[in-house]
Coordinates of C-alpha atoms in Angstrom, one line a residue:
X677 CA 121.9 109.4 130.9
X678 CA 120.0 107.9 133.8
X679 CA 119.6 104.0 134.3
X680 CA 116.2 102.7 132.0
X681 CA 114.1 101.4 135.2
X682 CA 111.4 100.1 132.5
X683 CA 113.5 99.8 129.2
X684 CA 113.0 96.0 129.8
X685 CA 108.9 96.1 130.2
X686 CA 108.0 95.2 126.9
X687 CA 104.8 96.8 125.9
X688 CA 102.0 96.9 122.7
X689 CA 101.1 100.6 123.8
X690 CA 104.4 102.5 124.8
X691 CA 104.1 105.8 125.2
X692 CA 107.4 108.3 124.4
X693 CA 108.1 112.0 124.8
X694 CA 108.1 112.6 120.8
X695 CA 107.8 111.6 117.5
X696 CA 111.4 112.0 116.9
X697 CA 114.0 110.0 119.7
X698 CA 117.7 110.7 119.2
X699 CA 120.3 108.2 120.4
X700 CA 121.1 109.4 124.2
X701 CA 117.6 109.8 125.5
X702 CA 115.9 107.7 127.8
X703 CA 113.1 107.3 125.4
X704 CA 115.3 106.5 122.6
X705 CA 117.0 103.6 125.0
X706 CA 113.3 102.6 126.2
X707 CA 112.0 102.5 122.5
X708 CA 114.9 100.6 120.9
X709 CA 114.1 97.6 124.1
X710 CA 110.7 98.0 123.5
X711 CA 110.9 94.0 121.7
X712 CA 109.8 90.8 123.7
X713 CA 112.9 89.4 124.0
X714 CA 115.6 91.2 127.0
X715 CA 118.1 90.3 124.4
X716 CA 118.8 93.5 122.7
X717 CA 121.5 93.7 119.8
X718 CA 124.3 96.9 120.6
X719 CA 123.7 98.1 118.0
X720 CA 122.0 101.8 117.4
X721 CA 120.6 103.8 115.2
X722 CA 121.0 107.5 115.1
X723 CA 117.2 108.6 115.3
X724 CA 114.1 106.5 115.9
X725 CA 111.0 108.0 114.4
X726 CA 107.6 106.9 115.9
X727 CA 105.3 108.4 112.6
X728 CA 101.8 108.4 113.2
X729 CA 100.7 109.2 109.3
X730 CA 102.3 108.2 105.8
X731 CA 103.5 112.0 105.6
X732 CA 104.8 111.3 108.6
X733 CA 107.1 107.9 107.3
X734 CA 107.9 110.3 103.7
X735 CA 109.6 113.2 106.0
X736 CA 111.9 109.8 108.1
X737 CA 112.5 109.0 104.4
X738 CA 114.1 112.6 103.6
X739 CA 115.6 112.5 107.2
X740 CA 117.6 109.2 106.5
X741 CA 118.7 110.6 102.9
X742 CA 119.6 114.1 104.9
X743 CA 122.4 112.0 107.2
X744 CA 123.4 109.4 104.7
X745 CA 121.9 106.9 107.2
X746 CA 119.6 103.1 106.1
X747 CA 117.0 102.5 107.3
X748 CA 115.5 99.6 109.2
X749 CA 111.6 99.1 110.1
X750 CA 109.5 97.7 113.1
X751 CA 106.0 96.7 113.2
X752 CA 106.5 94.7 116.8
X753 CA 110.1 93.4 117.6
X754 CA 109.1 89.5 117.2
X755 CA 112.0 89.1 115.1
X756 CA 114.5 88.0 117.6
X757 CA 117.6 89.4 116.2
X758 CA 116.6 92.7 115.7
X759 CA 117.7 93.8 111.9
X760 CA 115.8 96.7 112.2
X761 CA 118.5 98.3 114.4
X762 CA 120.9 99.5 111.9
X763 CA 123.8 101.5 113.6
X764 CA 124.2 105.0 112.5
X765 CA 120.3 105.1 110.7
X766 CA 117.0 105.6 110.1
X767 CA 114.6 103.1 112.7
X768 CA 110.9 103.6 111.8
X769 CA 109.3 102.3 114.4
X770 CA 105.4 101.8 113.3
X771 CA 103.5 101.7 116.8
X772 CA 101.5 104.3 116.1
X773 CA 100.9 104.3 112.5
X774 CA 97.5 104.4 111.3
X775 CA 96.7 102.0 114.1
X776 CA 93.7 101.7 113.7
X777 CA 91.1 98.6 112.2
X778 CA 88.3 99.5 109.7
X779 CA 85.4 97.1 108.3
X780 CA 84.0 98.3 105.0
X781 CA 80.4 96.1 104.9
X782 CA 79.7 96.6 101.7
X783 CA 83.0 94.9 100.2
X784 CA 83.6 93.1 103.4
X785 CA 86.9 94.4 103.5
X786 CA 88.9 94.9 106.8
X787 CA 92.0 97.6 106.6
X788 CA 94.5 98.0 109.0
X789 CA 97.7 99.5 110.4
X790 CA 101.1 97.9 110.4
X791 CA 101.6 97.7 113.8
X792 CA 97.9 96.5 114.8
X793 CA 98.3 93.4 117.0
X794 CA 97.0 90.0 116.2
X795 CA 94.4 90.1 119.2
X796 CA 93.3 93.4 117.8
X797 CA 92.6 92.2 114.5
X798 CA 90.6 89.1 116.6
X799 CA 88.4 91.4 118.2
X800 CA 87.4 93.6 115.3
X801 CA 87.0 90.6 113.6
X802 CA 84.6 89.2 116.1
X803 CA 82.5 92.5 116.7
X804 CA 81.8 92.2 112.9
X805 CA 81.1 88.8 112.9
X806 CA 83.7 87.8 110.3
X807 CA 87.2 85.7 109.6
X808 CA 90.9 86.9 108.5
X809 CA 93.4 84.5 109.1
X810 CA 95.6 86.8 111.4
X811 CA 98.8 85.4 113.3
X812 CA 98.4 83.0 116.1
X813 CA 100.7 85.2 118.7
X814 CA 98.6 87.9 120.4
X815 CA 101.2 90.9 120.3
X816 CA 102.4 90.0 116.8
X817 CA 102.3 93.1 115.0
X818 CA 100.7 92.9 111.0
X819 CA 103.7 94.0 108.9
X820 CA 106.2 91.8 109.7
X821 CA 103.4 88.9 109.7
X822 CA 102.2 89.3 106.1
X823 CA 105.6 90.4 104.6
X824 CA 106.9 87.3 105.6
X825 CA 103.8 85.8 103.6
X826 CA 101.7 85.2 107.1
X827 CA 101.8 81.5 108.3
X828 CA 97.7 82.4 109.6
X829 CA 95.2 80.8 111.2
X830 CA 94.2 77.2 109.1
X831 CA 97.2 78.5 106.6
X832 CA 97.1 74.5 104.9
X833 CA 94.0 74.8 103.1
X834 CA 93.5 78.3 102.7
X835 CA 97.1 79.5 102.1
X836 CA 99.2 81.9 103.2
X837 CA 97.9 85.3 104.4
X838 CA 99.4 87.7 102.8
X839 CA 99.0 85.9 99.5
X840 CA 95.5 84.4 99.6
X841 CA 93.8 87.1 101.6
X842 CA 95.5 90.6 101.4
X843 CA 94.4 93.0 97.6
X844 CA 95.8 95.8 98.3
X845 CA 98.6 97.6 100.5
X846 CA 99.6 101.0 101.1
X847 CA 103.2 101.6 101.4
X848 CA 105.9 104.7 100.9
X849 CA 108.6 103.8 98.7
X850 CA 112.1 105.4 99.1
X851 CA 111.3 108.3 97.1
X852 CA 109.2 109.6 99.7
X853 CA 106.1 109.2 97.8
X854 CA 103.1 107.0 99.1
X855 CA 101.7 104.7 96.5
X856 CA 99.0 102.0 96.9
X857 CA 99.9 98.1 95.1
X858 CA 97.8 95.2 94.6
X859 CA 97.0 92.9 91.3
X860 CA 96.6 95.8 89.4
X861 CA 98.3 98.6 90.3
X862 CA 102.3 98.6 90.8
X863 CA 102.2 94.8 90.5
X864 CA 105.8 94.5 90.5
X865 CA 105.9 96.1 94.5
X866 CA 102.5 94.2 95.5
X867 CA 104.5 91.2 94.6
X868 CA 108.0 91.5 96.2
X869 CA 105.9 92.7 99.2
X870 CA 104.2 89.7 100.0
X871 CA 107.2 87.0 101.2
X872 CA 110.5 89.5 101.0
X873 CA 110.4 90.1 104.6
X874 CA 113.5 91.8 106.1
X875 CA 114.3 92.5 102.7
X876 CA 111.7 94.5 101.7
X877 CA 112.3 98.2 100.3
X878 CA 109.8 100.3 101.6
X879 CA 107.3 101.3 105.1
X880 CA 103.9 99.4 105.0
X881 CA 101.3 101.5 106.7
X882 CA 98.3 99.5 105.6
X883 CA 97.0 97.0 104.6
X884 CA 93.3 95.5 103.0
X885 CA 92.1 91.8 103.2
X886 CA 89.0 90.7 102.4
X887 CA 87.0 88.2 105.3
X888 CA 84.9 85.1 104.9
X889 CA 81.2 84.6 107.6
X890 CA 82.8 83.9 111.1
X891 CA 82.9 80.0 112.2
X892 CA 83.4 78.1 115.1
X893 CA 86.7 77.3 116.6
X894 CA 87.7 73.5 117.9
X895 CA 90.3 72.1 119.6
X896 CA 91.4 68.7 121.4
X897 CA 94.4 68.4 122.9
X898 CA 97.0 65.1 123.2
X899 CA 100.0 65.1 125.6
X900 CA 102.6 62.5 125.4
X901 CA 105.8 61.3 127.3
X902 CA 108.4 61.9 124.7
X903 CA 112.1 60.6 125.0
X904 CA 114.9 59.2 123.2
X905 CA 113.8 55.8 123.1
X906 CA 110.0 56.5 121.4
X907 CA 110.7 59.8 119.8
X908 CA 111.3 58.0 116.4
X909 CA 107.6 56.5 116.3
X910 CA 105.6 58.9 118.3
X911 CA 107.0 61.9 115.6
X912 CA 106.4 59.8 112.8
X913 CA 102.9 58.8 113.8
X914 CA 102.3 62.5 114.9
X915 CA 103.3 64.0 110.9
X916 CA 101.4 61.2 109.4
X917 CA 98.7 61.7 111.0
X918 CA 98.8 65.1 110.4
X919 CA 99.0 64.0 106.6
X920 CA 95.9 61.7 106.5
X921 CA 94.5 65.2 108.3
X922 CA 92.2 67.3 105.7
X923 CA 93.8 70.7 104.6
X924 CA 91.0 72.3 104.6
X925 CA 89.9 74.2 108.1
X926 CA 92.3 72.2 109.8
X927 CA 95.6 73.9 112.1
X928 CA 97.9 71.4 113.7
X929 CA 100.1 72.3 116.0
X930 CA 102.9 70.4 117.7
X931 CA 105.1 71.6 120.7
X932 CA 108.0 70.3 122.8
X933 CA 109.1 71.1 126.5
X934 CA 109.0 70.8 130.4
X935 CA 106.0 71.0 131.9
X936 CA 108.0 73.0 134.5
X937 CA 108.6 75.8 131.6
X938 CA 106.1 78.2 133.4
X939 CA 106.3 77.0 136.9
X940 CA 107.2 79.9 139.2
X941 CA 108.6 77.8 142.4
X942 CA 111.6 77.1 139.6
X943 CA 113.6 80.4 139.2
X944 CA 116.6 79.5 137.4
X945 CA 117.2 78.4 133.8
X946 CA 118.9 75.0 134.6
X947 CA 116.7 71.9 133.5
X948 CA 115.2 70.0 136.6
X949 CA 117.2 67.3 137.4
X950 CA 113.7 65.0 137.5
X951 CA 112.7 67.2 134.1
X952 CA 110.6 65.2 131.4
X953 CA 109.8 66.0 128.0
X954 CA 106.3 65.8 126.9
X955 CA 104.8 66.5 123.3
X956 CA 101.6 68.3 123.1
X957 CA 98.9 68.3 119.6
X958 CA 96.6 71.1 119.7
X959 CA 94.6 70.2 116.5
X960 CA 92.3 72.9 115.2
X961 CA 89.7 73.1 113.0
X962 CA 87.3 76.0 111.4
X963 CA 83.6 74.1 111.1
X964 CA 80.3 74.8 112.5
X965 CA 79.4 71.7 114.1
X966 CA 80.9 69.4 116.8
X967 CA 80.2 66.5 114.5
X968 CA 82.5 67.9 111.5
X969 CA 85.2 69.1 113.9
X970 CA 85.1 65.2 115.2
X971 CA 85.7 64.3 111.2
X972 CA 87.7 67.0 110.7
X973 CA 90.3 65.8 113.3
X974 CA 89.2 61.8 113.6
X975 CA 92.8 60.8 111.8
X976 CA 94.6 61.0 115.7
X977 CA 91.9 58.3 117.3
X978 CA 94.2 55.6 115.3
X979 CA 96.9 54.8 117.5
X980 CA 100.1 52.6 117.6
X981 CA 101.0 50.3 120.9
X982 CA 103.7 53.2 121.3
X983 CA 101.5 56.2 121.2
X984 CA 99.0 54.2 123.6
X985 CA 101.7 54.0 126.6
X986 CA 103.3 57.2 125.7
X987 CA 99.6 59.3 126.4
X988 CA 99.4 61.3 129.4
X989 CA 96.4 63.1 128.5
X990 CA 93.4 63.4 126.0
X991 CA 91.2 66.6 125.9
X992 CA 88.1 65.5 123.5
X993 CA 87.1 67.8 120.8
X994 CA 85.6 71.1 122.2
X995 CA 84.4 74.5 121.8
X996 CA 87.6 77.3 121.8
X997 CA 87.5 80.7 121.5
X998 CA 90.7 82.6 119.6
X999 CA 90.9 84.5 123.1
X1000 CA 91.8 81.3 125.0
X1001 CA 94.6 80.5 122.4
X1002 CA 95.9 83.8 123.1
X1003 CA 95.9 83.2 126.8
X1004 CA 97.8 80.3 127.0
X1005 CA 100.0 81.4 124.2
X1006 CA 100.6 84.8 126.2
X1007 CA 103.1 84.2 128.4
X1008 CA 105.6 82.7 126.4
X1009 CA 106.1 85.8 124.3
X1010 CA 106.1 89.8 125.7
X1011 CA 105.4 89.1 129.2
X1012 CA 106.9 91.8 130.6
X1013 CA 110.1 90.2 132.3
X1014 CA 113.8 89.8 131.2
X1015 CA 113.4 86.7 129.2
X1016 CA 115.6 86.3 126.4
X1017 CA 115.1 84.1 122.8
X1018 CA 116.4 83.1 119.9
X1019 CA 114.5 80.7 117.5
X1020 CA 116.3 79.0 114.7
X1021 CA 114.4 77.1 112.5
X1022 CA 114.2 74.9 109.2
X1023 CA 111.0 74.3 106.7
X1024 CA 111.5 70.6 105.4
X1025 CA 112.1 69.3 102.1
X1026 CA 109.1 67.2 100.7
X1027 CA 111.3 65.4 98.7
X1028 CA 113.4 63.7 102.0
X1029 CA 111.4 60.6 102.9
X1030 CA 110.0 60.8 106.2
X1031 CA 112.4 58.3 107.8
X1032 CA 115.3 61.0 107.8
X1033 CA 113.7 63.7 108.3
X1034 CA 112.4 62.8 111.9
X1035 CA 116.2 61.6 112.7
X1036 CA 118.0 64.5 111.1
X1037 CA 116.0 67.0 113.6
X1038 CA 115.9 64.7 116.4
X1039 CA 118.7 66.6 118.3
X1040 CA 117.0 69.7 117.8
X1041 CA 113.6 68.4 119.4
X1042 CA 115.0 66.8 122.4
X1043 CA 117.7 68.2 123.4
X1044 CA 117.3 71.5 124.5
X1045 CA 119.2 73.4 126.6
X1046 CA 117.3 75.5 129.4
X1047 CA 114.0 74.7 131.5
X1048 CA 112.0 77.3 129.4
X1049 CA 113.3 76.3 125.8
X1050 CA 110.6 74.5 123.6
X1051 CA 110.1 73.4 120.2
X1052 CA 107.0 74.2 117.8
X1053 CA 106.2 72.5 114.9
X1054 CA 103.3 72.9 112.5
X1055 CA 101.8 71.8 109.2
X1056 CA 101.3 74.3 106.5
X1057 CA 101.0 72.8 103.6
X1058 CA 101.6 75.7 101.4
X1059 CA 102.8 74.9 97.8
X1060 CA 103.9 78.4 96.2
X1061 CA 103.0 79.9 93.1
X1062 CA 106.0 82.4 91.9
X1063 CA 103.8 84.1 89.5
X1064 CA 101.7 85.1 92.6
X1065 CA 104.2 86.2 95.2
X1066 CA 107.6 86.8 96.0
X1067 CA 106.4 83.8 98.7
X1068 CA 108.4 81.0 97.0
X1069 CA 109.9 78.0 98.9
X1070 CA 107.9 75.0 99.8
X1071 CA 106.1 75.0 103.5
X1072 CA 105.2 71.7 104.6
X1073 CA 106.2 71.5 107.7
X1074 CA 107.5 74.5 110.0
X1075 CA 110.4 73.8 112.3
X1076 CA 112.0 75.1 115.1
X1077 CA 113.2 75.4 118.5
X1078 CA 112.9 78.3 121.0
X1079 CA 116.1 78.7 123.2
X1080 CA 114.5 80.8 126.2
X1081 CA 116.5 81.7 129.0
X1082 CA 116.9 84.7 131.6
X1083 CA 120.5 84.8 133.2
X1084 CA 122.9 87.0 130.7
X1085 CA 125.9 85.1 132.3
X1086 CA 125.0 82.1 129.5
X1087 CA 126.0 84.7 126.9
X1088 CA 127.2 84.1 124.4
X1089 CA 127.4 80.4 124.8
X1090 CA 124.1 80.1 124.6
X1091 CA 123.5 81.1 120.4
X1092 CA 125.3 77.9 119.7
X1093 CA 123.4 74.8 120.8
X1094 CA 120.8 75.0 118.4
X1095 CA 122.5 77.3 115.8
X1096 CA 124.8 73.6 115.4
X1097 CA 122.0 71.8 115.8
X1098 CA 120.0 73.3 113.0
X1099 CA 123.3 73.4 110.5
X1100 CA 123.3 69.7 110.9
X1101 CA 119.7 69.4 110.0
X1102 CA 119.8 72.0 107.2
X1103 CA 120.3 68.6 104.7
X1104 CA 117.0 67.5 104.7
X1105 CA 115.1 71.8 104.7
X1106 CA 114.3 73.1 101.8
X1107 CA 115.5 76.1 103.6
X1108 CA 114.0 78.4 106.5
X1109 CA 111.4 80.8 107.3
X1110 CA 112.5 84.0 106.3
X1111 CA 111.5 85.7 110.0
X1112 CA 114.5 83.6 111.3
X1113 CA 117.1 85.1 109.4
X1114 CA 119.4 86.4 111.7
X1115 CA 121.5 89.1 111.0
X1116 CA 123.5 88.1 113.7
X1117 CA 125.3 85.1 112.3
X1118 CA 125.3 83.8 109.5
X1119 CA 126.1 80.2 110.8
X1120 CA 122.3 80.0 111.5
X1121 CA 121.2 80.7 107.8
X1122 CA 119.9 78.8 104.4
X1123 CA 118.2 79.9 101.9
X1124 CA 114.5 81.7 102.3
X1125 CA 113.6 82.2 98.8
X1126 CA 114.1 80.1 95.6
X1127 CA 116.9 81.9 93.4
X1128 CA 114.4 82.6 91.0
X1129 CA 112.3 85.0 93.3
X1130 CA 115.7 86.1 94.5
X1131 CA 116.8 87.5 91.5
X1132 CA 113.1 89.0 90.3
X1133 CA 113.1 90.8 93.7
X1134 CA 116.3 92.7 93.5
X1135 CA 115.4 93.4 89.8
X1136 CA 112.7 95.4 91.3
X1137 CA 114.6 96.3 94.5
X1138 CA 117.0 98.3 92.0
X1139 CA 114.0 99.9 90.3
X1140 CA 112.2 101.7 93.7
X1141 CA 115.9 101.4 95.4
X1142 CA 118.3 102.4 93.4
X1143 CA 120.6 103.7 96.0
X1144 CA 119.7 100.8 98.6
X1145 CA 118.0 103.1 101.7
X1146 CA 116.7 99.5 103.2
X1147 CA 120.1 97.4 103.1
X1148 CA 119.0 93.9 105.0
X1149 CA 118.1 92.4 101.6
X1150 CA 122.3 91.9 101.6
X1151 CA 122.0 89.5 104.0
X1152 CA 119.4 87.4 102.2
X1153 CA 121.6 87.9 99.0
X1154 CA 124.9 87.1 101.2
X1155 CA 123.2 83.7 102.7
X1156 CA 122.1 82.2 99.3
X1157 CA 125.8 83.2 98.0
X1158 CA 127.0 80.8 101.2
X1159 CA 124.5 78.2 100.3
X1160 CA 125.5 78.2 96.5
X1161 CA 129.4 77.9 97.2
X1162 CA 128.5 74.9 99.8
X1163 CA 126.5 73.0 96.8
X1164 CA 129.0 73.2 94.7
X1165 CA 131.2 72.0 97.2
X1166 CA 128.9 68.6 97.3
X1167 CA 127.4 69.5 100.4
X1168 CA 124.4 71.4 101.7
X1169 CA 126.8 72.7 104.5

């Protein structure tokens, strides 16, 4: 097989030879790169199918049961650790199914593709004239989003995507048969759908949410100096202020790194020796006045003595477009190059006061190991109704830390930093988004659902798949086994 000159070039829109790649091509190598991150698992399935139509996804179904093979899915590759590369299957990948956006104006409805890209769902949605609350990352494909339960656009007052907004998907379930769920019709798979993730037992290829009147977008932006010796008070103020914030329209955002991240006279992945940390708030909010957005936002005016001398920069409240957030979010995801990630994360436990909380993570905010490594943080606020969704652990604050770097030589080395970091702080989580699960190692996992919703979802994981065609809800089921034996133990490690 020839060397892959653009295996590496990650892509929305690849193109490939056929509908059918078997393991040895140079499509099938391209295809199975085709993910933001350089960082490719070796690990290989026997065929990728690229279907274009749910016929298409029923006759990958038969194919997989043909060779005995499992079968793992991909809407966009944003999940780092790839568990859709299983070795010896079945990889759907969904790039080209039913990619295409529809707006019904009479039930002011918009339908859409698995594979359709956030900033494709933005401009539909602004030719129209309407509101979804899509992802916030421009070539974040819709499946994996909503199955994960979609932590969208102003997510703390008007809940999570896939649960708030989505009434119906279309799927095909292991049989081979393509069936449509929602509130009422195959209730049991509308509701493992919507928070199972990974786990999930069938191929989404579409999906229907209803929209609200478009809005206005605003946005002001703080930037501090953020070290060791104010991180304790400048964090704190920054999540209670983001608690005195209305739910309702707001989107709060917190992010961690060196402003030489995206500098291009620095070339390697080693820290600048004269390197500072700053913290930067983009507050959000979904109004249609300046005057409400200034309300809307207003709780960040009241500062401490310590968030005074840390400021390096205030933006006032302005105008911003979904396209700009894409801009500036662009790069740091699918830019084409050889950066590699890993993201590990945490989702807090309301119940730890405040105080440890900030400390318990404070390794995982400040120290981080490369130039281009960062940390995100956001409110969401969402409080989980079982009855609803599969969607079931408390989200009040998302945590995490990127590890970026470029230079394979800091493999393998490099997984552990923040894979320790993150066990130390698993104490005070509830447990983690369920994106983050890495199949890779299970040192980085805790729990993503409640054990209730667990055990409901592979009561009707059994039903549709009896003879387990999608395995990766083992992992789920092998990480809450971990987590049970370590609280039994007396520890949450």
């Amino acid at each position: 097989m020839r060397p892959i000159q653009d295996a590496r070039f990650y892509t929305t829109t690849p193109k490939y030879s056929g509908k059918v790649l078997k393991k040895g091509s140079d499509d099938y190598e391209k295809c199975r790169r085709m993910n933001p991150s350089a960082d490719t698992p070796n690990r290989f399935p026997a065929e990728i199918h690229l279907p274009n139509t749910p016929q298409d996804v029923s006759q990958a179904l038969k194919r997989a049961h043909e060779i005995n093979g499992s079968v793992g899915v991909r809407s966009s590759g944003h999940i780092m650790n790839f568990p859709s590369a299983i070795d010896g299957g079945i990889l759907i990948d969904t790039v080209n199914l039913q990619r295409s956006i529809e707006y019904d104006p009479v039930s002011k409805e918009i339908s859409f593709g698995p594979s359709c890209r956030v900033e494709e769902l933005a401009a539909k949605l602004k030719e129209v004239n309407r509101f979804f609350p899509h992802g916030h990352a421009p070539t974040v494909g819709s499946a994996g989003f909503m199955l994960a339960g979609g932590q969208g656009w102003f997510v703390r007052g008007w809940g999570a995507t896939s649960v708030s907004w989505i009434t119906k998907i279309e799927m095909v379930v292991p049989s081979g048969e393509v069936v449509i769920a929602s509130r009422t019709k195959n209730q049991d798979l509308f509701w493992a759908a919507r928070g199972s993730g990974l786990a999930f037992f069938a191929v989404i290829t579409r999906f229907w949410g209803r929209t609200i009147e478009r809005s206005t977008m605003w946005e002001t932006i703080l930037k501090f100096d953020i070290n060791s010796d104010n991180y304790t008070e400048l964090m704190t103020w920054t999540i209670e202020r983001g608690r005195d914030t209305p739910r309702y329209g707001t989107d709060l955002n917190i992010t961690i790194d060196y402003p030489e991240k995206y500098d291009p006279s620095y070339t390697t992945d080693d820290i600048p020796k004269s390197g500072k940390l700053c913290m930067t708030l983009n507050l959000l909010c979904y109004c249609d006045t300046l005057r409400e957005a200034r309300t809307l936002l207003s709780a960040y005016e009241k500062h401490t003595p310590a968030t005074r001398d840390a400021l390096l920069d205030l933006q006032p409240v302005q105008e911003r477009t979904f396209e700009q957030v894409f801009a500036r979010k662009r790069g740091f995801l699918g830019n084409g190059g050889q950066e590699r990630w890993q993201i590990n994360s945490i989702m807090n436990d309301p119940n730890v006061p405040l105080s440890r909380l900030v400390e318990a993570i404070k390794p995982c905010m400040l120290e981080l190991p490369t130039r281009t490594s960062s940390v995100f943080m956001c409110h969401c606020d969402i409080v989980p109704n079982e009855e609803e969704a599969c969607l079931s652990l408390p989200q009040d604050l998302y945590i995490s830390t990127i590890t970026g770097w470029s230079d394979p030589a800091l493999e393998p080395g490099i997984y552990r930093p923040m894979i320790e970091r993150y066990r130390r702080a698993f104490p005070v989580a509830v447990g983690q988004y369920i994106t983050e699960l890495d199949v890779n190692s299970e040192d980085a996992n805790c729990r993503v659902l409640s054990d209730t919703a667990l055990a409901k979802f592979l009561k009707i994981r059994e039903k549709w798949d009896p003879k387990g065609l999608f395995p990766n809800y083992k992992k789920i089921v092998q990480t809450h086994e971990k987590m049970a034996r370590l609280e039994k133990q007396g520890a949450r490690l």
